[in-house]
Amino acid sequence: MNLYHNRNFLLLYIGTIASTIGYQLYNFILPLFIYDLTKSALAMSTMRMIDFLPNILLGMLAGVLVDRMNRNRMLKYTGFIKAVLATLLTVIILLDTVQLWHMYILGFFMATVSYTFGNAQHAIVPQLFEKSLMTEIQAKFSFINTLFSIVGPAIAGMLLVFIAYDYLFIVYAFSLVVIWLSVFLLDATPTPERAHKQSILADMKEGFIELFGNKTLFYPTIAILFSNLATSFVIGVQVFYVVDVLQETKEQLGFMYSIAAIGGLIGAKFIQPLRRKWTRGKIFTTIYLIDSFVLLLFFFATTWWQLGMLLAIRTCTTIIINIIYLAIRQESTPNQLLGRVAGTSSMFMKLALPAGLFIGGVWAETLPIPYIFLLSACIVFAIYIVLTKQQFSTIQ
């Protein structure tokens, strides 16, 4: 089946392109905006932490809603709310009335709606396509995400030379309008069937039991949880480290992220050739050994281009891990439980992120930053050891 001839796939593809361009601009300028507003690494890390809090606090509830409601309707509602919130943020920034607490509150609600939208999109894909296509679809989405994540920061860095970054928030808001409009054209899907009506807590418990009873999904979920802890140490300090400690320019920061994004293209393209030679479990396990070595090299990197090259390798490995994990989750989970399993697993995987981002921010203001890279390397290497002992590499 040629996915590019499928209307549903093209609509999701267009929405992915728009969301990636908008989000990459937003993701690039937001920490810079907060840095100029506060000159604080802790404030920057706190904003990152707020992006992950809804997933942890409300992830299971969002999953219940996705499994109870029609997925098409959920995409329309959440897409609209997300566009409205982004527009409100843009307006108060352009009017120069924004304060840090505004950013925190709006950021929390935008992240909440964005997560729910993403959960519904993840759950509707197996309803629109055959399950045998899940790995291929995830690879294509990852490729387009990564491709435009290269374009986004590069364009943002160049645009900052000519215009104030306030105006780039307009592009972000507009991209969300495009996504919202695209979901109206998707084929209608049935509302997930429920054997019997039960309470929200009972629904949450059902998703919890499904996740922990699926050993194929449980072990990589725990692995990604601890990997996210290690990653949060890095992302919590990297903008501050490059701009404040290494004294690199904002344009160089943009080029650094562009180099890093190239690794994602490689990862998205290489997953299929790798699958023909090794099992998904073998690929998944080996990635963590590679990651631990790369994080060790972070300790010795002292320029933006060295960090960019190392980030490129990490982006490559992260993309491969995500493709494998998302495909396994879609294939092995009953669709009427997919929203809850996705919400529960995402909650667990990101459970350590806020703490890691906060620790990273405090570390950056009190201790030498490079040593946090060594701590990250040790955590990831421990994951590799555990997966090896659990023989996860035998998973197809």
mmCIF file of C-alpha atoms in Angstrom:
data_model
loop_
_atom_site.group_PDB
_atom_site.id
_atom_site.type_symbol
_atom_site.label_atom_id
_atom_site.label_comp_id
_atom_site.label_asym_id
_atom_site.label_seq_id
_atom_site.Cartn_x
_atom_site.Cartn_y
_atom_site.Cartn_z
ATOM 1 C CA MET A 1 0.000 0.000 0.000
ATOM 2 C CA ASN A 2 1.349 3.412 -0.994
ATOM 3 C CA LEU A 3 0.591 5.612 2.002
ATOM 4 C CA TYR A 4 1.073 8.784 -0.031
ATOM 5 C CA HIS A 5 -2.023 7.844 -2.066
ATOM 6 C CA ASN A 6 -4.102 7.561 1.093
ATOM 7 C CA ARG A 7 -6.128 10.715 1.899
ATOM 8 C CA ASN A 8 -6.147 10.125 5.661
ATOM 9 C CA PHE A 9 -2.391 9.720 5.703
ATOM 10 C CA LEU A 10 -1.875 12.888 3.664
ATOM 11 C CA LEU A 11 -4.084 14.875 6.049
ATOM 12 C CA LEU A 12 -2.150 13.610 9.060
ATOM 13 C CA TYR A 13 1.083 14.280 7.167
ATOM 14 C CA ILE A 14 0.113 17.895 6.422
ATOM 15 C CA GLY A 15 -0.913 18.394 10.036
ATOM 16 C CA THR A 16 2.408 16.948 11.178
ATOM 17 C CA ILE A 17 4.348 19.304 8.895
ATOM 18 C CA ALA A 18 2.459 22.359 10.164
ATOM 19 C CA SER A 19 2.736 21.353 13.815
ATOM 20 C CA THR A 20 6.444 20.564 13.554
ATOM 21 C CA ILE A 21 7.376 23.866 11.938
ATOM 22 C CA GLY A 22 5.292 25.820 14.437
ATOM 23 C CA TYR A 23 6.457 23.852 17.457
ATOM 24 C CA GLN A 24 10.129 24.022 16.508
ATOM 25 C CA LEU A 25 9.924 27.804 16.226
ATOM 26 C CA TYR A 26 8.100 27.943 19.550
ATOM 27 C CA ASN A 27 10.521 25.508 21.187
ATOM 28 C CA PHE A 28 13.502 27.564 19.987
ATOM 29 C CA ILE A 29 12.318 31.051 20.916
ATOM 30 C CA LEU A 30 10.541 30.237 24.197
ATOM 31 C CA PRO A 31 13.678 29.574 26.330
ATOM 32 C CA LEU A 32 15.377 32.601 24.765
ATOM 33 C CA PHE A 33 12.351 34.752 25.570
ATOM 34 C CA ILE A 34 12.338 33.564 29.179
ATOM 35 C CA TYR A 35 16.116 34.036 29.431
ATOM 36 C CA ASP A 36 15.830 37.655 28.290
ATOM 37 C CA LEU A 37 12.913 38.136 30.677
ATOM 38 C CA THR A 38 14.572 36.619 33.764
ATOM 39 C CA LYS A 39 18.274 35.856 33.061
ATOM 40 C CA SER A 40 17.672 32.663 35.057
ATOM 41 C CA ALA A 41 18.510 29.077 34.146
ATOM 42 C CA LEU A 42 16.056 27.932 36.827
ATOM 43 C CA ALA A 43 13.196 29.860 35.192
ATOM 44 C CA MET A 44 14.043 28.260 31.834
ATOM 45 C CA SER A 45 14.112 24.776 33.367
ATOM 46 C CA THR A 46 10.866 25.447 35.244
ATOM 47 C CA MET A 47 9.126 26.296 31.965
ATOM 48 C CA ARG A 48 10.387 23.035 30.486
ATOM 49 C CA MET A 49 9.166 21.223 33.581
ATOM 50 C CA ILE A 50 5.679 22.735 33.179
ATOM 51 C CA ASP A 51 5.540 21.344 29.630
ATOM 52 C CA PHE A 52 5.756 17.825 31.076
ATOM 53 C CA LEU A 53 3.560 18.219 34.176
ATOM 54 C CA PRO A 54 0.181 17.695 32.401
ATOM 55 C CA ASN A 55 1.405 14.382 31.031
ATOM 56 C CA ILE A 56 2.232 13.220 34.538
ATOM 57 C CA LEU A 57 -0.714 14.740 36.399
ATOM 58 C CA LEU A 58 -3.445 14.311 33.792
ATOM 59 C CA GLY A 59 -2.109 11.693 31.362
ATOM 60 C CA MET A 60 -4.303 8.857 32.645
ATOM 61 C CA LEU A 61 -7.410 11.070 32.715
ATOM 62 C CA ALA A 62 -6.738 12.210 29.140
ATOM 63 C CA GLY A 63 -6.447 8.562 28.125
ATOM 64 C CA VAL A 64 -9.839 7.798 29.665
ATOM 65 C CA LEU A 65 -11.443 10.674 27.753
ATOM 66 C CA VAL A 66 -9.862 9.525 24.491
ATOM 67 C CA ASP A 67 -11.218 5.992 25.009
ATOM 68 C CA ARG A 68 -14.686 7.252 25.971
ATOM 69 C CA MET A 69 -15.167 9.863 23.236
ATOM 70 C CA ASN A 70 -15.132 9.639 19.475
ATOM 71 C CA ARG A 71 -11.502 10.281 18.415
ATOM 72 C CA ASN A 72 -12.501 12.558 15.505
ATOM 73 C CA ARG A 73 -14.514 14.759 17.849
ATOM 74 C CA MET A 74 -11.717 14.844 20.416
ATOM 75 C CA LEU A 75 -9.225 16.023 17.774
ATOM 76 C CA LYS A 76 -11.567 18.847 16.732
ATOM 77 C CA TYR A 77 -12.181 20.077 20.282
ATOM 78 C CA THR A 78 -8.587 19.940 21.476
ATOM 79 C CA GLY A 79 -7.242 21.397 18.212
ATOM 80 C CA PHE A 80 -9.520 24.424 18.591
ATOM 81 C CA ILE A 81 -8.638 25.053 22.250
ATOM 82 C CA LYS A 82 -4.924 24.728 21.539
ATOM 83 C CA ALA A 83 -5.100 27.327 18.737
ATOM 84 C CA VAL A 84 -7.033 29.758 20.975
ATOM 85 C CA LEU A 85 -4.507 29.469 23.829
ATOM 86 C CA ALA A 86 -1.548 30.001 21.476
ATOM 87 C CA THR A 87 -3.253 33.078 20.028
ATOM 88 C CA LEU A 88 -3.833 34.495 23.525
ATOM 89 C CA LEU A 89 -0.166 33.980 24.414
ATOM 90 C CA THR A 90 0.903 35.699 21.185
ATOM 91 C CA VAL A 91 -1.353 38.698 21.844
ATOM 92 C CA ILE A 92 -0.084 39.397 25.381
ATOM 93 C CA ILE A 93 3.515 39.037 24.181
ATOM 94 C CA LEU A 94 2.994 41.480 21.310
ATOM 95 C CA LEU A 95 1.239 43.911 23.662
ATOM 96 C CA ASP A 96 4.269 43.675 25.985
ATOM 97 C CA THR A 97 2.081 42.807 28.977
ATOM 98 C CA VAL A 98 3.361 39.273 29.533
ATOM 99 C CA GLN A 99 4.802 38.229 32.890
ATOM 100 C CA LEU A 100 6.553 35.031 33.870
ATOM 101 C CA TRP A 101 3.490 33.625 35.668
ATOM 102 C CA HIS A 102 1.458 34.188 32.480
ATOM 103 C CA MET A 103 3.918 31.972 30.645
ATOM 104 C CA TYR A 104 3.678 29.275 33.297
ATOM 105 C CA ILE A 105 -0.135 29.166 33.392
ATOM 106 C CA LEU A 106 -0.691 29.331 29.635
ATOM 107 C CA GLY A 107 2.157 26.879 29.101
ATOM 108 C CA PHE A 108 0.518 24.380 31.448
ATOM 109 C CA PHE A 109 -2.870 24.551 29.727
ATOM 110 C CA MET A 110 -1.332 24.466 26.232
ATOM 111 C CA ALA A 111 0.692 21.398 27.178
ATOM 112 C CA THR A 112 -2.437 19.741 28.635
ATOM 113 C CA VAL A 113 -4.465 20.227 25.468
ATOM 114 C CA SER A 114 -1.521 19.323 23.216
ATOM 115 C CA TYR A 115 -1.001 16.056 25.061
ATOM 116 C CA THR A 116 -4.687 15.123 24.813
ATOM 117 C CA PHE A 117 -4.645 15.955 21.090
ATOM 118 C CA GLY A 118 -1.559 13.779 20.597
ATOM 119 C CA ASN A 119 -3.108 10.887 22.522
ATOM 120 C CA ALA A 120 -6.254 11.024 20.369
ATOM 121 C CA GLN A 121 -4.166 11.162 17.182
ATOM 122 C CA HIS A 122 -2.098 8.171 18.338
ATOM 123 C CA ALA A 123 -5.272 6.199 19.111
ATOM 124 C CA ILE A 124 -7.067 7.023 15.855
ATOM 125 C CA VAL A 125 -4.208 5.802 13.618
ATOM 126 C CA PRO A 126 -4.941 2.048 14.129
ATOM 127 C CA GLN A 127 -8.586 2.824 13.301
ATOM 128 C CA LEU A 128 -7.626 4.440 9.988
ATOM 129 C CA PHE A 129 -4.879 1.991 8.904
ATOM 130 C CA GLU A 130 -3.957 -1.682 9.154
ATOM 131 C CA LYS A 131 -1.833 -2.571 12.192
ATOM 132 C CA SER A 132 0.851 -4.041 9.944
ATOM 133 C CA LEU A 133 1.560 -0.476 8.754
ATOM 134 C CA MET A 134 2.232 0.975 12.225
ATOM 135 C CA THR A 135 6.039 0.844 12.118
ATOM 136 C CA GLU A 136 6.127 2.311 8.593
ATOM 137 C CA ILE A 137 3.697 5.084 9.523
ATOM 138 C CA GLN A 138 5.622 5.971 12.686
ATOM 139 C CA ALA A 139 8.853 6.041 10.674
ATOM 140 C CA LYS A 140 7.354 8.437 8.120
ATOM 141 C CA PHE A 141 5.932 10.711 10.808
ATOM 142 C CA SER A 142 9.286 10.712 12.596
ATOM 143 C CA PHE A 143 11.119 11.529 9.376
ATOM 144 C CA ILE A 144 8.893 14.505 8.601
ATOM 145 C CA ASN A 145 9.061 15.665 12.228
ATOM 146 C CA THR A 146 12.831 15.566 12.120
ATOM 147 C CA LEU A 147 13.146 17.085 8.652
ATOM 148 C CA PHE A 148 11.163 20.147 9.618
ATOM 149 C CA SER A 149 12.789 20.319 13.026
ATOM 150 C CA ILE A 150 15.958 21.074 11.045
ATOM 151 C CA VAL A 151 14.251 23.823 9.076
ATOM 152 C CA GLY A 152 12.549 25.358 12.116
ATOM 153 C CA PRO A 153 15.537 26.263 14.330
ATOM 154 C CA ALA A 154 17.676 27.242 11.324
ATOM 155 C CA ILE A 155 15.014 29.636 10.060
ATOM 156 C CA ALA A 156 14.385 30.920 13.587
ATOM 157 C CA GLY A 157 18.081 31.633 14.128
ATOM 158 C CA MET A 158 18.315 33.514 10.834
ATOM 159 C CA LEU A 159 15.074 35.440 11.367
ATOM 160 C CA LEU A 160 16.280 36.623 14.755
ATOM 161 C CA VAL A 161 18.967 38.606 12.956
ATOM 162 C CA PHE A 162 16.295 40.714 11.213
ATOM 163 C CA ILE A 163 13.176 40.703 13.387
ATOM 164 C CA ALA A 164 12.222 40.441 17.042
ATOM 165 C CA TYR A 165 11.379 36.902 18.094
ATOM 166 C CA ASP A 166 8.019 38.108 19.446
ATOM 167 C CA TYR A 167 6.621 37.884 15.919
ATOM 168 C CA LEU A 168 7.611 34.237 15.555
ATOM 169 C CA PHE A 169 4.895 33.368 18.070
ATOM 170 C CA ILE A 170 2.402 34.389 15.356
ATOM 171 C CA VAL A 171 3.693 31.590 13.105
ATOM 172 C CA TYR A 172 3.227 29.104 15.936
ATOM 173 C CA ALA A 173 -0.392 30.151 16.501
ATOM 174 C CA PHE A 174 -1.126 29.981 12.761
ATOM 175 C CA SER A 175 0.323 26.459 12.498
ATOM 176 C CA LEU A 176 -2.133 25.262 15.144
ATOM 177 C CA VAL A 177 -5.029 26.650 13.124
ATOM 178 C CA VAL A 178 -3.836 24.585 10.127
ATOM 179 C CA ILE A 179 -3.744 21.405 12.244
ATOM 180 C CA TRP A 180 -7.208 22.066 13.614
ATOM 181 C CA LEU A 181 -8.674 22.508 10.128
ATOM 182 C CA SER A 182 -6.996 19.356 8.764
ATOM 183 C CA VAL A 183 -8.658 16.999 11.268
ATOM 184 C CA PHE A 184 -12.127 17.949 9.959
ATOM 185 C CA LEU A 185 -11.350 16.100 6.718
ATOM 186 C CA LEU A 186 -10.345 12.750 8.256
ATOM 187 C CA ASP A 187 -12.594 9.745 7.697
ATOM 188 C CA ALA A 188 -15.116 9.191 10.476
ATOM 189 C CA THR A 189 -14.172 6.480 12.973
ATOM 190 C CA PRO A 190 -16.429 4.625 15.430
ATOM 191 C CA THR A 191 -16.428 5.515 19.103
ATOM 192 C CA PRO A 192 -14.484 2.810 21.031
ATOM 193 C CA GLU A 193 -16.761 0.053 22.283
ATOM 194 C CA ARG A 194 -17.141 -0.431 26.025
ATOM 195 C CA ALA A 195 -18.294 -3.742 27.455
ATOM 196 C CA HIS A 196 -19.949 -1.974 30.389
ATOM 197 C CA LYS A 197 -20.131 1.467 31.925
ATOM 198 C CA GLN A 198 -17.824 2.089 34.831
ATOM 199 C CA SER A 199 -16.268 4.934 36.807
ATOM 200 C CA ILE A 200 -13.301 6.998 35.649
ATOM 201 C CA LEU A 201 -11.140 5.375 38.341
ATOM 202 C CA ALA A 202 -12.157 1.924 37.109
ATOM 203 C CA ASP A 203 -11.254 2.971 33.551
ATOM 204 C CA MET A 204 -7.849 4.173 34.753
ATOM 205 C CA LYS A 205 -7.278 0.893 36.603
ATOM 206 C CA GLU A 206 -8.136 -1.078 33.465
ATOM 207 C CA GLY A 207 -5.490 0.807 31.464
ATOM 208 C CA PHE A 208 -2.987 0.339 34.290
ATOM 209 C CA ILE A 209 -3.571 -3.424 34.398
ATOM 210 C CA GLU A 210 -3.281 -3.691 30.599
ATOM 211 C CA LEU A 211 0.082 -1.888 30.578
ATOM 212 C CA PHE A 212 1.634 -3.860 33.431
ATOM 213 C CA GLY A 213 0.272 -7.138 32.122
ATOM 214 C CA ASN A 214 1.871 -6.576 28.703
ATOM 215 C CA LYS A 215 5.527 -7.462 29.321
ATOM 216 C CA THR A 216 6.422 -6.593 25.726
ATOM 217 C CA LEU A 217 5.399 -3.012 26.487
ATOM 218 C CA PHE A 218 6.214 -2.765 30.196
ATOM 219 C CA TYR A 219 10.008 -3.193 30.044
ATOM 220 C CA PRO A 220 10.647 -0.556 27.352
ATOM 221 C CA THR A 221 8.295 1.808 29.227
ATOM 222 C CA ILE A 222 10.452 1.598 32.360
ATOM 223 C CA ALA A 223 13.617 1.904 30.268
ATOM 224 C CA ILE A 224 12.353 5.110 28.651
ATOM 225 C CA LEU A 225 11.347 6.460 32.081
ATOM 226 C CA PHE A 226 14.939 6.357 33.334
ATOM 227 C CA SER A 227 16.299 7.432 29.958
ATOM 228 C CA ASN A 228 14.051 10.493 30.144
ATOM 229 C CA LEU A 229 15.519 11.301 33.552
ATOM 230 C CA ALA A 230 18.996 11.314 32.038
ATOM 231 C CA THR A 231 17.816 13.336 29.048
ATOM 232 C CA SER A 232 16.068 15.901 31.248
ATOM 233 C CA PHE A 233 19.382 16.675 32.957
ATOM 234 C CA VAL A 234 20.776 17.578 29.545
ATOM 235 C CA ILE A 235 17.873 19.529 28.065
ATOM 236 C CA GLY A 236 17.391 21.410 31.321
ATOM 237 C CA VAL A 237 20.830 23.008 31.050
ATOM 238 C CA GLN A 238 21.894 22.911 27.396
ATOM 239 C CA VAL A 239 20.540 26.325 26.273
ATOM 240 C CA PHE A 240 21.958 28.007 29.386
ATOM 241 C CA TYR A 241 25.261 26.117 28.956
ATOM 242 C CA VAL A 242 25.686 27.156 25.327
ATOM 243 C CA VAL A 243 24.569 30.803 25.675
ATOM 244 C CA ASP A 244 25.775 31.701 29.180
ATOM 245 C CA VAL A 245 28.768 29.424 29.868
ATOM 246 C CA LEU A 246 30.232 28.827 26.396
ATOM 247 C CA GLN A 247 29.215 32.369 25.307
ATOM 248 C CA GLU A 248 27.964 31.204 21.919
ATOM 249 C CA THR A 249 25.518 33.358 19.919
ATOM 250 C CA LYS A 250 21.812 32.679 19.451
ATOM 251 C CA GLU A 251 22.472 32.047 15.763
ATOM 252 C CA GLN A 252 25.069 29.401 16.644
ATOM 253 C CA LEU A 253 22.544 27.850 19.007
ATOM 254 C CA GLY A 254 20.160 27.579 16.059
ATOM 255 C CA PHE A 255 22.821 25.895 13.910
ATOM 256 C CA MET A 256 23.609 23.521 16.780
ATOM 257 C CA TYR A 257 19.999 22.334 16.880
ATOM 258 C CA SER A 258 19.948 22.055 13.097
ATOM 259 C CA ILE A 259 22.963 19.724 13.167
ATOM 260 C CA ALA A 260 21.308 17.746 15.958
ATOM 261 C CA ALA A 261 18.121 17.332 13.935
ATOM 262 C CA ILE A 262 20.010 15.710 11.047
ATOM 263 C CA GLY A 263 20.496 12.682 13.272
ATOM 264 C CA GLY A 264 16.741 12.257 13.415
ATOM 265 C CA LEU A 265 16.540 11.991 9.623
ATOM 266 C CA ILE A 266 19.105 9.216 9.714
ATOM 267 C CA GLY A 267 17.241 7.406 12.480
ATOM 268 C CA ALA A 268 13.876 7.589 10.699
ATOM 269 C CA LYS A 269 15.367 6.313 7.431
ATOM 270 C CA PHE A 270 17.513 3.582 8.984
ATOM 271 C CA ILE A 271 14.836 1.888 11.078
ATOM 272 C CA GLN A 272 13.528 -0.232 8.177
ATOM 273 C CA PRO A 273 17.001 -1.505 7.072
ATOM 274 C CA LEU A 274 17.824 -2.248 10.710
ATOM 275 C CA ARG A 275 14.563 -4.165 11.105
ATOM 276 C CA ARG A 276 15.525 -6.435 8.220
ATOM 277 C CA LYS A 277 18.721 -7.472 10.023
ATOM 278 C CA TRP A 278 17.857 -7.432 13.735
ATOM 279 C CA THR A 279 14.849 -7.800 15.998
ATOM 280 C CA ARG A 280 13.267 -4.639 17.388
ATOM 281 C CA GLY A 281 14.341 -5.754 20.870
ATOM 282 C CA LYS A 282 17.997 -6.062 19.788
ATOM 283 C CA ILE A 283 17.952 -2.614 18.197
ATOM 284 C CA PHE A 284 16.219 -1.093 21.230
ATOM 285 C CA THR A 285 18.719 -2.583 23.696
ATOM 286 C CA THR A 286 21.863 -1.711 21.713
ATOM 287 C CA ILE A 287 20.756 1.909 21.377
ATOM 288 C CA TYR A 288 21.188 2.436 25.115
ATOM 289 C CA LEU A 289 24.799 1.253 25.012
ATOM 290 C CA ILE A 290 25.504 3.772 22.229
ATOM 291 C CA ASP A 291 23.686 6.528 24.127
ATOM 292 C CA SER A 292 25.737 6.011 27.286
ATOM 293 C CA PHE A 293 28.987 6.484 25.349
ATOM 294 C CA VAL A 294 27.679 9.605 23.594
ATOM 295 C CA LEU A 295 26.647 11.183 26.902
ATOM 296 C CA LEU A 296 30.132 10.481 28.215
ATOM 297 C CA LEU A 297 31.549 12.494 25.297
ATOM 298 C CA PHE A 298 29.297 15.437 26.247
ATOM 299 C CA PHE A 299 31.624 15.976 29.211
ATOM 300 C CA PHE A 300 34.498 16.837 26.864
ATOM 301 C CA ALA A 301 32.551 19.005 24.362
ATOM 302 C CA THR A 302 33.399 22.729 24.583
ATOM 303 C CA THR A 303 31.964 24.245 21.379
ATOM 304 C CA TRP A 304 28.482 24.503 19.832
ATOM 305 C CA TRP A 305 29.424 22.342 16.833
ATOM 306 C CA GLN A 306 30.804 19.537 19.029
ATOM 307 C CA LEU A 307 27.609 19.559 21.052
ATOM 308 C CA GLY A 308 25.613 19.648 17.812
ATOM 309 C CA MET A 309 27.324 16.509 16.490
ATOM 310 C CA LEU A 310 26.762 14.622 19.741
ATOM 311 C CA LEU A 311 23.159 15.779 19.882
ATOM 312 C CA ALA A 312 22.756 14.501 16.305
ATOM 313 C CA ILE A 313 23.709 10.986 17.400
ATOM 314 C CA ARG A 314 21.353 11.188 20.366
ATOM 315 C CA THR A 315 18.548 12.455 18.148
ATOM 316 C CA CYS A 316 19.128 9.506 15.817
ATOM 317 C CA THR A 317 18.952 6.966 18.642
ATOM 318 C CA THR A 318 15.952 8.659 20.270
ATOM 319 C CA ILE A 319 13.985 8.579 17.008
ATOM 320 C CA ILE A 320 14.674 4.866 16.568
ATOM 321 C CA ILE A 321 13.587 4.118 20.140
ATOM 322 C CA ASN A 322 10.393 6.150 19.746
ATOM 323 C CA ILE A 323 9.450 4.505 16.441
ATOM 324 C CA ILE A 324 9.895 1.027 17.896
ATOM 325 C CA TYR A 325 8.049 1.828 21.090
ATOM 326 C CA LEU A 326 5.051 3.573 19.500
ATOM 327 C CA ALA A 327 4.620 0.817 16.915
ATOM 328 C CA ILE A 328 4.739 -1.925 19.576
ATOM 329 C CA ARG A 329 2.211 -0.008 21.678
ATOM 330 C CA GLN A 330 -0.221 0.404 18.775
ATOM 331 C CA GLU A 331 0.159 -3.229 17.657
ATOM 332 C CA SER A 332 -0.069 -4.949 21.038
ATOM 333 C CA THR A 333 -2.850 -2.907 22.699
ATOM 334 C CA PRO A 334 -6.593 -3.410 22.087
ATOM 335 C CA ASN A 335 -7.837 -0.197 20.455
ATOM 336 C CA GLN A 336 -10.567 0.405 23.049
ATOM 337 C CA LEU A 337 -7.776 0.559 25.654
ATOM 338 C CA LEU A 338 -5.163 2.372 23.593
ATOM 339 C CA GLY A 339 -5.939 5.863 24.926
ATOM 340 C CA ARG A 340 -5.602 4.707 28.511
ATOM 341 C CA VAL A 341 -2.510 2.590 27.888
ATOM 342 C CA ALA A 342 -0.905 5.479 25.992
ATOM 343 C CA GLY A 343 -1.817 7.883 28.792
ATOM 344 C CA THR A 344 -0.570 5.561 31.535
ATOM 345 C CA SER A 345 2.665 4.611 29.774
ATOM 346 C CA SER A 346 3.402 8.215 28.822
ATOM 347 C CA MET A 347 2.813 9.242 32.424
ATOM 348 C CA PHE A 348 5.301 6.668 33.672
ATOM 349 C CA MET A 349 7.856 7.432 30.961
ATOM 350 C CA LYS A 350 7.840 11.126 31.774
ATOM 351 C CA LEU A 351 7.464 10.769 35.519
ATOM 352 C CA ALA A 352 11.081 11.758 36.160
ATOM 353 C CA LEU A 353 11.252 14.642 33.667
ATOM 354 C CA PRO A 354 10.060 17.512 35.899
ATOM 355 C CA ALA A 355 12.395 16.442 38.695
ATOM 356 C CA GLY A 356 15.277 16.092 36.241
ATOM 357 C CA LEU A 357 14.651 19.507 34.699
ATOM 358 C CA PHE A 358 14.479 21.121 38.142
ATOM 359 C CA ILE A 359 17.657 19.368 39.281
ATOM 360 C CA GLY A 360 19.367 20.426 36.050
ATOM 361 C CA GLY A 361 18.382 24.068 36.604
ATOM 362 C CA VAL A 362 19.626 24.080 40.196
ATOM 363 C CA TRP A 363 22.811 22.248 39.167
ATOM 364 C CA ALA A 364 23.530 24.831 36.440
ATOM 365 C CA GLU A 365 23.387 27.669 38.965
ATOM 366 C CA THR A 366 25.483 26.000 41.676
ATOM 367 C CA LEU A 367 27.798 23.351 40.135
ATOM 368 C CA PRO A 368 29.915 22.852 36.982
ATOM 369 C CA ILE A 369 27.500 21.758 34.245
ATOM 370 C CA PRO A 370 29.669 19.123 32.442
ATOM 371 C CA TYR A 371 29.527 16.750 35.423
ATOM 372 C CA ILE A 372 25.789 16.313 35.012
ATOM 373 C CA PHE A 373 26.543 14.708 31.633
ATOM 374 C CA LEU A 374 28.561 12.014 33.415
ATOM 375 C CA LEU A 375 25.623 11.285 35.714
ATOM 376 C CA SER A 376 23.361 10.937 32.668
ATOM 377 C CA ALA A 377 25.798 8.511 31.021
ATOM 378 C CA CYS A 378 25.792 6.272 34.095
ATOM 379 C CA ILE A 379 21.979 6.127 34.205
ATOM 380 C CA VAL A 380 21.705 5.160 30.530
ATOM 381 C CA PHE A 381 24.400 2.484 30.824
ATOM 382 C CA ALA A 382 22.495 0.978 33.769
ATOM 383 C CA ILE A 383 19.404 0.755 31.523
ATOM 384 C CA TYR A 384 21.405 -1.213 28.966
ATOM 385 C CA ILE A 385 22.556 -3.678 31.628
ATOM 386 C CA VAL A 386 19.006 -4.246 32.908
ATOM 387 C CA LEU A 387 17.545 -4.752 29.409
ATOM 388 C CA THR A 388 20.316 -7.230 28.613
ATOM 389 C CA LYS A 389 19.575 -9.256 31.759
ATOM 390 C CA GLN A 390 15.846 -9.244 30.940
ATOM 391 C CA GLN A 391 16.686 -10.547 27.429
ATOM 392 C CA PHE A 392 14.544 -7.859 25.847
ATOM 393 C CA SER A 393 16.658 -8.145 22.694
ATOM 394 C CA THR A 394 14.689 -11.262 21.694
ATOM 395 C CA ILE A 395 11.477 -9.240 21.173
ATOM 396 C CA GLN A 396 10.551 -9.226 17.470
#
